Amino acid sequence: MPVNTRSDAQRSRVLLVDAVQALLQAGRIGFSIPELAAEASVGVATAYRHFPTPQDALQAFHRRAIEQLVEALAAVDAGPDPVDRFHRCCRTWVDQAAQWGPAVRYIRSSKGFIERLAAGDESITALHDMLAEVLNSLALQGKTAEYDVTYAVLLWITIFDERVVYDLTEHRHWTATEVTDHLTRAVAGALGITV
Protein backbone atom coordinates (compact mmCIF):
# COMPACT_ATOMS: atom_id res chain seq x y z
CA MET A 1 0.00 0.00 0.00
CA PRO A 2 1.51 3.40 -0.94
CA VAL A 3 2.45 5.61 2.00
CA ASN A 4 -0.08 8.39 1.35
CA THR A 5 -2.87 5.85 0.80
CA ARG A 6 -2.03 4.35 4.21
CA SER A 7 -1.93 7.76 5.85
CA ASP A 8 -5.25 8.68 4.17
CA ALA A 9 -6.76 5.49 5.57
CA GLN A 10 -5.37 6.26 9.04
CA ARG A 11 -6.69 9.82 8.85
CA SER A 12 -10.13 8.55 7.78
CA ARG A 13 -10.20 6.09 10.66
CA VAL A 14 -9.32 8.81 13.17
CA LEU A 15 -12.05 11.06 11.73
CA LEU A 16 -14.57 8.23 11.99
CA VAL A 17 -13.66 7.38 15.57
CA ASP A 18 -13.82 11.10 16.46
CA ALA A 19 -17.25 11.18 14.82
CA VAL A 20 -18.42 8.30 17.03
CA GLN A 21 -17.56 10.43 20.05
CA ALA A 22 -19.38 13.45 18.62
CA LEU A 23 -22.49 11.43 17.80
CA LEU A 24 -22.62 9.80 21.23
CA GLN A 25 -22.07 13.09 23.03
CA ALA A 26 -24.99 14.51 21.04
CA GLY A 27 -27.10 11.57 22.24
CA ARG A 28 -27.27 9.91 18.81
CA ILE A 29 -26.76 6.38 20.08
CA GLY A 30 -28.37 4.39 17.27
CA PHE A 31 -26.47 5.95 14.39
CA SER A 32 -25.97 4.25 11.05
CA ILE A 33 -22.74 3.96 9.09
CA PRO A 34 -23.98 6.59 6.55
CA GLU A 35 -24.69 8.96 9.47
CA LEU A 36 -21.23 8.25 10.86
CA ALA A 37 -19.68 8.98 7.45
CA ALA A 38 -21.55 12.28 7.22
CA GLU A 39 -20.44 13.30 10.71
CA ALA A 40 -16.82 12.45 9.84
CA SER A 41 -17.02 14.10 6.39
CA VAL A 42 -15.82 10.94 4.66
CA GLY A 43 -17.45 8.83 1.99
CA VAL A 44 -19.92 6.14 2.96
CA ALA A 45 -17.81 3.48 1.21
CA THR A 46 -14.77 4.62 3.20
CA ALA A 47 -16.74 4.36 6.44
CA TYR A 48 -17.92 0.84 5.59
CA ARG A 49 -14.34 -0.21 4.78
CA HIS A 50 -13.29 0.75 8.28
CA PHE A 51 -16.43 -0.25 10.16
CA PRO A 52 -18.88 -2.71 8.59
CA THR A 53 -21.32 -2.11 11.45
CA PRO A 54 -21.99 0.67 13.97
CA GLN A 55 -20.99 -1.81 16.71
CA ASP A 56 -17.52 -2.07 15.13
CA ALA A 57 -17.21 1.72 15.26
CA LEU A 58 -18.37 1.82 18.88
CA GLN A 59 -15.81 -0.82 19.85
CA ALA A 60 -13.04 1.14 18.10
CA PHE A 61 -13.98 4.29 20.00
CA HIS A 62 -14.12 2.44 23.32
CA ARG A 63 -10.76 0.76 22.65
CA ARG A 64 -9.19 4.14 21.83
CA ALA A 65 -10.56 5.66 25.06
CA ILE A 66 -9.03 2.84 27.12
CA GLU A 67 -5.73 3.15 25.24
CA GLN A 68 -5.66 6.90 25.93
CA LEU A 69 -6.34 6.25 29.61
CA VAL A 70 -3.53 3.70 29.78
CA GLU A 71 -1.13 6.11 28.05
CA ALA A 72 -2.04 8.90 30.46
CA LEU A 73 -1.63 6.62 33.48
CA ALA A 74 1.71 5.38 32.17
CA ALA A 75 2.88 8.99 31.92
CA VAL A 76 2.34 9.47 35.68
CA ASP A 77 5.82 9.40 37.19
CA ALA A 78 6.23 6.50 39.62
CA GLY A 79 8.28 8.59 42.03
CA PRO A 80 9.38 7.27 45.43
CA ASP A 81 5.93 7.41 47.12
CA PRO A 82 3.39 4.81 45.88
CA VAL A 83 0.52 6.54 47.71
CA ASP A 84 1.28 9.82 45.94
CA ARG A 85 1.42 7.96 42.62
CA PHE A 86 -1.95 6.33 43.38
CA HIS A 87 -3.47 9.78 44.03
CA ARG A 88 -1.98 11.21 40.83
CA CYS A 89 -3.30 8.23 38.83
CA CYS A 90 -6.76 8.82 40.27
CA ARG A 91 -6.63 12.49 39.23
CA THR A 92 -5.39 11.54 35.76
CA TRP A 93 -8.24 9.05 35.44
CA VAL A 94 -10.87 11.69 36.28
CA ASP A 95 -9.29 14.13 33.82
CA GLN A 96 -9.36 11.47 31.08
CA ALA A 97 -12.92 10.36 31.86
CA ALA A 98 -14.10 13.96 31.67
CA GLN A 99 -12.91 14.06 28.05
CA TRP A 100 -14.45 10.84 26.71
CA GLY A 101 -16.75 9.71 29.51
CA PRO A 102 -19.87 11.53 28.26
CA ALA A 103 -19.63 9.43 25.08
CA VAL A 104 -18.22 6.16 26.47
CA ARG A 105 -21.02 5.93 29.03
CA TYR A 106 -23.31 4.73 26.23
CA ILE A 107 -21.05 1.77 25.42
CA ARG A 108 -21.31 -1.29 27.58
CA SER A 109 -19.88 -4.71 26.92
CA SER A 110 -21.97 -7.76 27.68
CA LYS A 111 -18.78 -9.33 29.02
CA GLY A 112 -17.27 -8.58 32.39
CA PHE A 113 -13.86 -7.05 32.95
CA ILE A 114 -12.30 -10.27 34.25
CA GLU A 115 -13.89 -12.24 31.41
CA ARG A 116 -12.39 -9.86 28.84
CA LEU A 117 -9.06 -10.00 30.66
CA ALA A 118 -9.08 -13.81 30.56
CA ALA A 119 -9.95 -13.71 26.85
CA GLY A 120 -6.85 -11.59 26.18
CA ASP A 121 -8.56 -8.31 25.20
CA GLU A 122 -5.48 -6.15 24.57
CA SER A 123 -6.83 -2.83 25.83
CA ILE A 124 -8.34 -4.41 28.96
CA THR A 125 -5.10 -6.30 29.62
CA ALA A 126 -3.09 -3.09 29.26
CA LEU A 127 -5.39 -1.25 31.69
CA HIS A 128 -5.26 -4.14 34.17
CA ASP A 129 -1.47 -4.34 34.01
CA MET A 130 -1.05 -0.57 34.41
CA LEU A 131 -3.31 -0.44 37.47
CA ALA A 132 -1.81 -3.67 38.88
CA GLU A 133 1.63 -2.06 38.77
CA VAL A 134 0.38 0.87 40.86
CA LEU A 135 -1.37 -1.44 43.32
CA ASN A 136 1.62 -3.81 43.57
CA SER A 137 3.87 -0.90 44.51
CA LEU A 138 1.43 -0.07 47.31
CA ALA A 139 1.40 -3.71 48.47
CA LEU A 140 5.19 -3.94 48.45
CA GLN A 141 5.35 -1.10 50.96
CA GLY A 142 2.51 -2.48 53.07
CA LYS A 143 0.17 0.34 52.10
CA THR A 144 -2.82 -1.86 51.13
CA ALA A 145 -4.66 -4.68 52.82
CA GLU A 146 -5.84 -6.21 49.52
CA TYR A 147 -3.41 -8.59 47.84
CA ASP A 148 -5.67 -10.10 45.15
CA VAL A 149 -4.52 -7.65 42.51
CA THR A 150 -7.13 -8.49 39.87
CA TYR A 151 -9.91 -8.05 42.43
CA ALA A 152 -8.32 -4.75 43.52
CA VAL A 153 -8.15 -3.56 39.90
CA LEU A 154 -11.78 -4.54 39.41
CA LEU A 155 -12.82 -2.46 42.43
CA TRP A 156 -10.78 0.51 41.21
CA ILE A 157 -12.29 0.48 37.72
CA THR A 158 -15.78 -0.01 39.14
CA ILE A 159 -15.52 3.03 41.40
CA PHE A 160 -13.92 5.13 38.64
CA ASP A 161 -16.51 4.09 36.03
CA GLU A 162 -16.95 6.89 33.48
CA ARG A 163 -20.69 6.98 34.24
CA VAL A 164 -19.88 7.83 37.86
CA VAL A 165 -17.49 10.61 36.80
CA TYR A 166 -20.11 11.88 34.32
CA ASP A 167 -22.90 11.88 36.92
CA LEU A 168 -20.82 13.68 39.53
CA THR A 169 -19.53 16.36 37.15
CA GLU A 170 -22.64 16.88 35.04
CA HIS A 171 -25.45 16.28 37.51
CA ARG A 172 -23.90 17.01 40.89
CA HIS A 173 -21.76 19.80 39.38
CA TRP A 174 -18.68 18.69 41.28
CA THR A 175 -15.29 19.92 40.17
CA ALA A 176 -12.68 17.47 38.94
CA THR A 177 -10.92 17.91 42.28
CA GLU A 178 -14.06 17.03 44.24
CA VAL A 179 -14.71 13.98 42.08
CA THR A 180 -11.10 12.86 42.40
CA ASP A 181 -11.08 13.32 46.18
CA HIS A 182 -14.33 11.41 46.76
CA LEU A 183 -13.58 8.53 44.39
CA THR A 184 -9.98 8.22 45.57
CA ARG A 185 -11.16 7.95 49.18
CA ALA A 186 -13.71 5.33 48.12
CA VAL A 187 -11.06 3.19 46.41
CA ALA A 188 -8.62 3.67 49.29
CA GLY A 189 -11.31 2.61 51.77
CA ALA A 190 -12.35 -0.41 49.71
CA LEU A 191 -8.77 -1.61 49.34
CA GLY A 192 -7.52 -0.67 52.79
CA ILE A 193 -4.95 1.75 51.36
CA THR A 194 -3.27 3.68 54.14
CA VAL A 195 -2.58 7.28 53.22
PDB file of C-alpha atoms in Angstrom:
ATOM      1  CA  MET A   1       0.000   0.000   0.000  1.00  0.00           C
ATOM      2  CA  PRO A   2       1.514   3.400  -0.940  1.00  0.00           C
ATOM      3  CA  VAL A   3       2.447   5.613   2.004  1.00  0.00           C
ATOM      4  CA  ASN A   4      -0.075   8.392   1.350  1.00  0.00           C
ATOM      5  CA  THR A   5      -2.874   5.850   0.805  1.00  0.00           C
ATOM      6  CA  ARG A   6      -2.029   4.346   4.211  1.00  0.00           C
ATOM      7  CA  SER A   7      -1.927   7.764   5.849  1.00  0.00           C
ATOM      8  CA  ASP A   8      -5.246   8.681   4.175  1.00  0.00           C
ATOM      9  CA  ALA A   9      -6.759   5.491   5.573  1.00  0.00           C
ATOM     10  CA  GLN A  10      -5.373   6.259   9.042  1.00  0.00           C
ATOM     11  CA  ARG A  11      -6.694   9.825   8.853  1.00  0.00           C
ATOM     12  CA  SER A  12     -10.132   8.554   7.776  1.00  0.00           C
ATOM     13  CA  ARG A  13     -10.199   6.086  10.658  1.00  0.00           C
ATOM     14  CA  VAL A  14      -9.320   8.811  13.172  1.00  0.00           C
ATOM     15  CA  LEU A  15     -12.048  11.056  11.732  1.00  0.00           C
ATOM     16  CA  LEU A  16     -14.567   8.232  11.987  1.00  0.00           C
ATOM     17  CA  VAL A  17     -13.664   7.382  15.572  1.00  0.00           C
ATOM     18  CA  ASP A  18     -13.820  11.097  16.459  1.00  0.00           C
ATOM     19  CA  ALA A  19     -17.250  11.181  14.818  1.00  0.00           C
ATOM     20  CA  VAL A  20     -18.424   8.301  17.030  1.00  0.00           C
ATOM     21  CA  GLN A  21     -17.556  10.425  20.049  1.00  0.00           C
ATOM     22  CA  ALA A  22     -19.375  13.453  18.623  1.00  0.00           C
ATOM     23  CA  LEU A  23     -22.494  11.425  17.801  1.00  0.00           C
ATOM     24  CA  LEU A  24     -22.619   9.804  21.229  1.00  0.00           C
ATOM     25  CA  GLN A  25     -22.067  13.094  23.034  1.00  0.00           C
ATOM     26  CA  ALA A  26     -24.988  14.507  21.039  1.00  0.00           C
ATOM     27  CA  GLY A  27     -27.105  11.569  22.241  1.00  0.00           C
ATOM     28  CA  ARG A  28     -27.265   9.910  18.815  1.00  0.00           C
ATOM     29  CA  ILE A  29     -26.756   6.380  20.080  1.00  0.00           C
ATOM     30  CA  GLY A  30     -28.371   4.387  17.271  1.00  0.00           C
ATOM     31  CA  PHE A  31     -26.467   5.953  14.394  1.00  0.00           C
ATOM     32  CA  SER A  32     -25.975   4.247  11.050  1.00  0.00           C
ATOM     33  CA  ILE A  33     -22.742   3.965   9.091  1.00  0.00           C
ATOM     34  CA  PRO A  34     -23.976   6.586   6.545  1.00  0.00           C
ATOM     35  CA  GLU A  35     -24.693   8.959   9.467  1.00  0.00           C
ATOM     36  CA  LEU A  36     -21.232   8.248  10.862  1.00  0.00           C
ATOM     37  CA  ALA A  37     -19.680   8.977   7.455  1.00  0.00           C
ATOM     38  CA  ALA A  38     -21.551  12.281   7.216  1.00  0.00           C
ATOM     39  CA  GLU A  39     -20.438  13.302  10.713  1.00  0.00           C
ATOM     40  CA  ALA A  40     -16.821  12.451   9.836  1.00  0.00           C
ATOM     41  CA  SER A  41     -17.022  14.101   6.393  1.00  0.00           C
ATOM     42  CA  VAL A  42     -15.822  10.944   4.657  1.00  0.00           C
ATOM     43  CA  GLY A  43     -17.446   8.830   1.986  1.00  0.00           C
ATOM     44  CA  VAL A  44     -19.915   6.138   2.961  1.00  0.00           C
ATOM     45  CA  ALA A  45     -17.807   3.481   1.215  1.00  0.00           C
ATOM     46  CA  THR A  46     -14.768   4.618   3.203  1.00  0.00           C
ATOM     47  CA  ALA A  47     -16.744   4.361   6.440  1.00  0.00           C
ATOM     48  CA  TYR A  48     -17.923   0.844   5.588  1.00  0.00           C
ATOM     49  CA  ARG A  49     -14.342  -0.214   4.779  1.00  0.00           C
ATOM     50  CA  HIS A  50     -13.289   0.749   8.281  1.00  0.00           C
ATOM     51  CA  PHE A  51     -16.426  -0.251  10.164  1.00  0.00           C
ATOM     52  CA  PRO A  52     -18.878  -2.710   8.593  1.00  0.00           C
ATOM     53  CA  THR A  53     -21.324  -2.106  11.454  1.00  0.00           C
ATOM     54  CA  PRO A  54     -21.994   0.673  13.974  1.00  0.00           C
ATOM     55  CA  GLN A  55     -20.986  -1.807  16.710  1.00  0.00           C
ATOM     56  CA  ASP A  56     -17.521  -2.072  15.135  1.00  0.00           C
ATOM     57  CA  ALA A  57     -17.213   1.724  15.256  1.00  0.00           C
ATOM     58  CA  LEU A  58     -18.365   1.822  18.879  1.00  0.00           C
ATOM     59  CA  GLN A  59     -15.814  -0.816  19.848  1.00  0.00           C
ATOM     60  CA  ALA A  60     -13.040   1.137  18.102  1.00  0.00           C
ATOM     61  CA  PHE A  61     -13.983   4.292  19.998  1.00  0.00           C
ATOM     62  CA  HIS A  62     -14.118   2.440  23.320  1.00  0.00           C
ATOM     63  CA  ARG A  63     -10.763   0.760  22.648  1.00  0.00           C
ATOM     64  CA  ARG A  64      -9.191   4.138  21.833  1.00  0.00           C
ATOM     65  CA  ALA A  65     -10.556   5.663  25.057  1.00  0.00           C
ATOM     66  CA  ILE A  66      -9.033   2.840  27.117  1.00  0.00           C
ATOM     67  CA  GLU A  67      -5.730   3.152  25.243  1.00  0.00           C
ATOM     68  CA  GLN A  68      -5.663   6.903  25.930  1.00  0.00           C
ATOM     69  CA  LEU A  69      -6.339   6.247  29.609  1.00  0.00           C
ATOM     70  CA  VAL A  70      -3.532   3.695  29.777  1.00  0.00           C
ATOM     71  CA  GLU A  71      -1.132   6.112  28.046  1.00  0.00           C
ATOM     72  CA  ALA A  72      -2.042   8.905  30.461  1.00  0.00           C
ATOM     73  CA  LEU A  73      -1.629   6.622  33.482  1.00  0.00           C
ATOM     74  CA  ALA A  74       1.713   5.379  32.165  1.00  0.00           C
ATOM     75  CA  ALA A  75       2.882   8.990  31.922  1.00  0.00           C
ATOM     76  CA  VAL A  76       2.343   9.472  35.676  1.00  0.00           C
ATOM     77  CA  ASP A  77       5.825   9.396  37.194  1.00  0.00           C
ATOM     78  CA  ALA A  78       6.226   6.501  39.617  1.00  0.00           C
ATOM     79  CA  GLY A  79       8.279   8.590  42.034  1.00  0.00           C
ATOM     80  CA  PRO A  80       9.381   7.275  45.428  1.00  0.00           C
ATOM     81  CA  ASP A  81       5.933   7.408  47.119  1.00  0.00           C
ATOM     82  CA  PRO A  82       3.392   4.809  45.883  1.00  0.00           C
ATOM     83  CA  VAL A  83       0.522   6.537  47.710  1.00  0.00           C
ATOM     84  CA  ASP A  84       1.277   9.817  45.938  1.00  0.00           C
ATOM     85  CA  ARG A  85       1.415   7.961  42.620  1.00  0.00           C
ATOM     86  CA  PHE A  86      -1.948   6.330  43.379  1.00  0.00           C
ATOM     87  CA  HIS A  87      -3.471   9.775  44.027  1.00  0.00           C
ATOM     88  CA  ARG A  88      -1.981  11.208  40.830  1.00  0.00           C
ATOM     89  CA  CYS A  89      -3.296   8.233  38.831  1.00  0.00           C
ATOM     90  CA  CYS A  90      -6.760   8.823  40.267  1.00  0.00           C
ATOM     91  CA  ARG A  91      -6.629  12.490  39.231  1.00  0.00           C
ATOM     92  CA  THR A  92      -5.390  11.544  35.764  1.00  0.00           C
ATOM     93  CA  TRP A  93      -8.237   9.050  35.439  1.00  0.00           C
ATOM     94  CA  VAL A  94     -10.873  11.690  36.283  1.00  0.00           C
ATOM     95  CA  ASP A  95      -9.291  14.126  33.817  1.00  0.00           C
ATOM     96  CA  GLN A  96      -9.362  11.473  31.078  1.00  0.00           C
ATOM     97  CA  ALA A  97     -12.924  10.360  31.860  1.00  0.00           C
ATOM     98  CA  ALA A  98     -14.101  13.960  31.672  1.00  0.00           C
ATOM     99  CA  GLN A  99     -12.908  14.056  28.046  1.00  0.00           C
ATOM    100  CA  TRP A 100     -14.451  10.836  26.705  1.00  0.00           C
ATOM    101  CA  GLY A 101     -16.752   9.711  29.506  1.00  0.00           C
ATOM    102  CA  PRO A 102     -19.866  11.527  28.257  1.00  0.00           C
ATOM    103  CA  ALA A 103     -19.626   9.433  25.075  1.00  0.00           C
ATOM    104  CA  VAL A 104     -18.224   6.163  26.466  1.00  0.00           C
ATOM    105  CA  ARG A 105     -21.024   5.932  29.033  1.00  0.00           C
ATOM    106  CA  TYR A 106     -23.308   4.725  26.230  1.00  0.00           C
ATOM    107  CA  ILE A 107     -21.046   1.771  25.420  1.00  0.00           C
ATOM    108  CA  ARG A 108     -21.308  -1.293  27.582  1.00  0.00           C
ATOM    109  CA  SER A 109     -19.880  -4.711  26.919  1.00  0.00           C
ATOM    110  CA  SER A 110     -21.975  -7.758  27.684  1.00  0.00           C
ATOM    111  CA  LYS A 111     -18.784  -9.329  29.021  1.00  0.00           C
ATOM    112  CA  GLY A 112     -17.273  -8.577  32.393  1.00  0.00           C
ATOM    113  CA  PHE A 113     -13.857  -7.051  32.952  1.00  0.00           C
ATOM    114  CA  ILE A 114     -12.300 -10.270  34.247  1.00  0.00           C
ATOM    115  CA  GLU A 115     -13.893 -12.243  31.407  1.00  0.00           C
ATOM    116  CA  ARG A 116     -12.389  -9.857  28.842  1.00  0.00           C
ATOM    117  CA  LEU A 117      -9.062  -9.998  30.665  1.00  0.00           C
ATOM    118  CA  ALA A 118      -9.075 -13.814  30.559  1.00  0.00           C
ATOM    119  CA  ALA A 119      -9.947 -13.710  26.847  1.00  0.00           C
ATOM    120  CA  GLY A 120      -6.852 -11.590  26.177  1.00  0.00           C
ATOM    121  CA  ASP A 121      -8.558  -8.310  25.202  1.00  0.00           C
ATOM    122  CA  GLU A 122      -5.483  -6.154  24.565  1.00  0.00           C
ATOM    123  CA  SER A 123      -6.833  -2.831  25.832  1.00  0.00           C
ATOM    124  CA  ILE A 124      -8.341  -4.407  28.959  1.00  0.00           C
ATOM    125  CA  THR A 125      -5.097  -6.300  29.616  1.00  0.00           C
ATOM    126  CA  ALA A 126      -3.087  -3.086  29.259  1.00  0.00           C
ATOM    127  CA  LEU A 127      -5.391  -1.253  31.687  1.00  0.00           C
ATOM    128  CA  HIS A 128      -5.256  -4.143  34.169  1.00  0.00           C
ATOM    129  CA  ASP A 129      -1.472  -4.341  34.007  1.00  0.00           C
ATOM    130  CA  MET A 130      -1.053  -0.567  34.413  1.00  0.00           C
ATOM    131  CA  LEU A 131      -3.306  -0.441  37.474  1.00  0.00           C
ATOM    132  CA  ALA A 132      -1.813  -3.668  38.878  1.00  0.00           C
ATOM    133  CA  GLU A 133       1.632  -2.061  38.769  1.00  0.00           C
ATOM    134  CA  VAL A 134       0.384   0.870  40.862  1.00  0.00           C
ATOM    135  CA  LEU A 135      -1.366  -1.442  43.319  1.00  0.00           C
ATOM    136  CA  ASN A 136       1.616  -3.806  43.569  1.00  0.00           C
ATOM    137  CA  SER A 137       3.870  -0.898  44.510  1.00  0.00           C
ATOM    138  CA  LEU A 138       1.426  -0.073  47.314  1.00  0.00           C
ATOM    139  CA  ALA A 139       1.397  -3.713  48.474  1.00  0.00           C
ATOM    140  CA  LEU A 140       5.191  -3.944  48.451  1.00  0.00           C
ATOM    141  CA  GLN A 141       5.346  -1.101  50.959  1.00  0.00           C
ATOM    142  CA  GLY A 142       2.508  -2.482  53.073  1.00  0.00           C
ATOM    143  CA  LYS A 143       0.166   0.336  52.100  1.00  0.00           C
ATOM    144  CA  THR A 144      -2.821  -1.855  51.132  1.00  0.00           C
ATOM    145  CA  ALA A 145      -4.658  -4.678  52.823  1.00  0.00           C
ATOM    146  CA  GLU A 146      -5.839  -6.212  49.525  1.00  0.00           C
ATOM    147  CA  TYR A 147      -3.408  -8.587  47.839  1.00  0.00           C
ATOM    148  CA  ASP A 148      -5.669 -10.102  45.147  1.00  0.00           C
ATOM    149  CA  VAL A 149      -4.518  -7.651  42.511  1.00  0.00           C
ATOM    150  CA  THR A 150      -7.135  -8.489  39.874  1.00  0.00           C
ATOM    151  CA  TYR A 151      -9.906  -8.046  42.433  1.00  0.00           C
ATOM    152  CA  ALA A 152      -8.323  -4.755  43.521  1.00  0.00           C
ATOM    153  CA  VAL A 153      -8.150  -3.564  39.898  1.00  0.00           C
ATOM    154  CA  LEU A 154     -11.784  -4.544  39.409  1.00  0.00           C
ATOM    155  CA  LEU A 155     -12.823  -2.462  42.429  1.00  0.00           C
ATOM    156  CA  TRP A 156     -10.779   0.510  41.210  1.00  0.00           C
ATOM    157  CA  ILE A 157     -12.289   0.485  37.724  1.00  0.00           C
ATOM    158  CA  THR A 158     -15.780  -0.010  39.142  1.00  0.00           C
ATOM    159  CA  ILE A 159     -15.522   3.029  41.396  1.00  0.00           C
ATOM    160  CA  PHE A 160     -13.917   5.129  38.639  1.00  0.00           C
ATOM    161  CA  ASP A 161     -16.505   4.087  36.029  1.00  0.00           C
ATOM    162  CA  GLU A 162     -16.951   6.888  33.482  1.00  0.00           C
ATOM    163  CA  ARG A 163     -20.687   6.981  34.239  1.00  0.00           C
ATOM    164  CA  VAL A 164     -19.879   7.833  37.856  1.00  0.00           C
ATOM    165  CA  VAL A 165     -17.492  10.610  36.795  1.00  0.00           C
ATOM    166  CA  TYR A 166     -20.106  11.880  34.321  1.00  0.00           C
ATOM    167  CA  ASP A 167     -22.903  11.883  36.916  1.00  0.00           C
ATOM    168  CA  LEU A 168     -20.819  13.681  39.527  1.00  0.00           C
ATOM    169  CA  THR A 169     -19.525  16.355  37.145  1.00  0.00           C
ATOM    170  CA  GLU A 170     -22.641  16.881  35.045  1.00  0.00           C
ATOM    171  CA  HIS A 171     -25.453  16.277  37.513  1.00  0.00           C
ATOM    172  CA  ARG A 172     -23.901  17.015  40.891  1.00  0.00           C
ATOM    173  CA  HIS A 173     -21.756  19.797  39.382  1.00  0.00           C
ATOM    174  CA  TRP A 174     -18.683  18.694  41.283  1.00  0.00           C
ATOM    175  CA  THR A 175     -15.294  19.921  40.167  1.00  0.00           C
ATOM    176  CA  ALA A 176     -12.680  17.467  38.942  1.00  0.00           C
ATOM    177  CA  THR A 177     -10.916  17.908  42.276  1.00  0.00           C
ATOM    178  CA  GLU A 178     -14.060  17.031  44.237  1.00  0.00           C
ATOM    179  CA  VAL A 179     -14.713  13.983  42.077  1.00  0.00           C
ATOM    180  CA  THR A 180     -11.102  12.857  42.405  1.00  0.00           C
ATOM    181  CA  ASP A 181     -11.079  13.322  46.183  1.00  0.00           C
ATOM    182  CA  HIS A 182     -14.334  11.414  46.763  1.00  0.00           C
ATOM    183  CA  LEU A 183     -13.582   8.533  44.389  1.00  0.00           C
ATOM    184  CA  THR A 184      -9.981   8.218  45.575  1.00  0.00           C
ATOM    185  CA  ARG A 185     -11.157   7.951  49.182  1.00  0.00           C
ATOM    186  CA  ALA A 186     -13.712   5.330  48.115  1.00  0.00           C
ATOM    187  CA  VAL A 187     -11.060   3.189  46.409  1.00  0.00           C
ATOM    188  CA  ALA A 188      -8.616   3.667  49.286  1.00  0.00           C
ATOM    189  CA  GLY A 189     -11.309   2.612  51.775  1.00  0.00           C
ATOM    190  CA  ALA A 190     -12.354  -0.408  49.709  1.00  0.00           C
ATOM    191  CA  LEU A 191      -8.771  -1.610  49.336  1.00  0.00           C
ATOM    192  CA  GLY A 192      -7.524  -0.668  52.786  1.00  0.00           C
ATOM    193  CA  ILE A 193      -4.950   1.747  51.361  1.00  0.00           C
ATOM    194  CA  THR A 194      -3.267   3.683  54.140  1.00  0.00           C
ATOM    195  CA  VAL A 195      -2.584   7.280  53.219  1.00  0.00           C
TER     196      VAL A 195
END
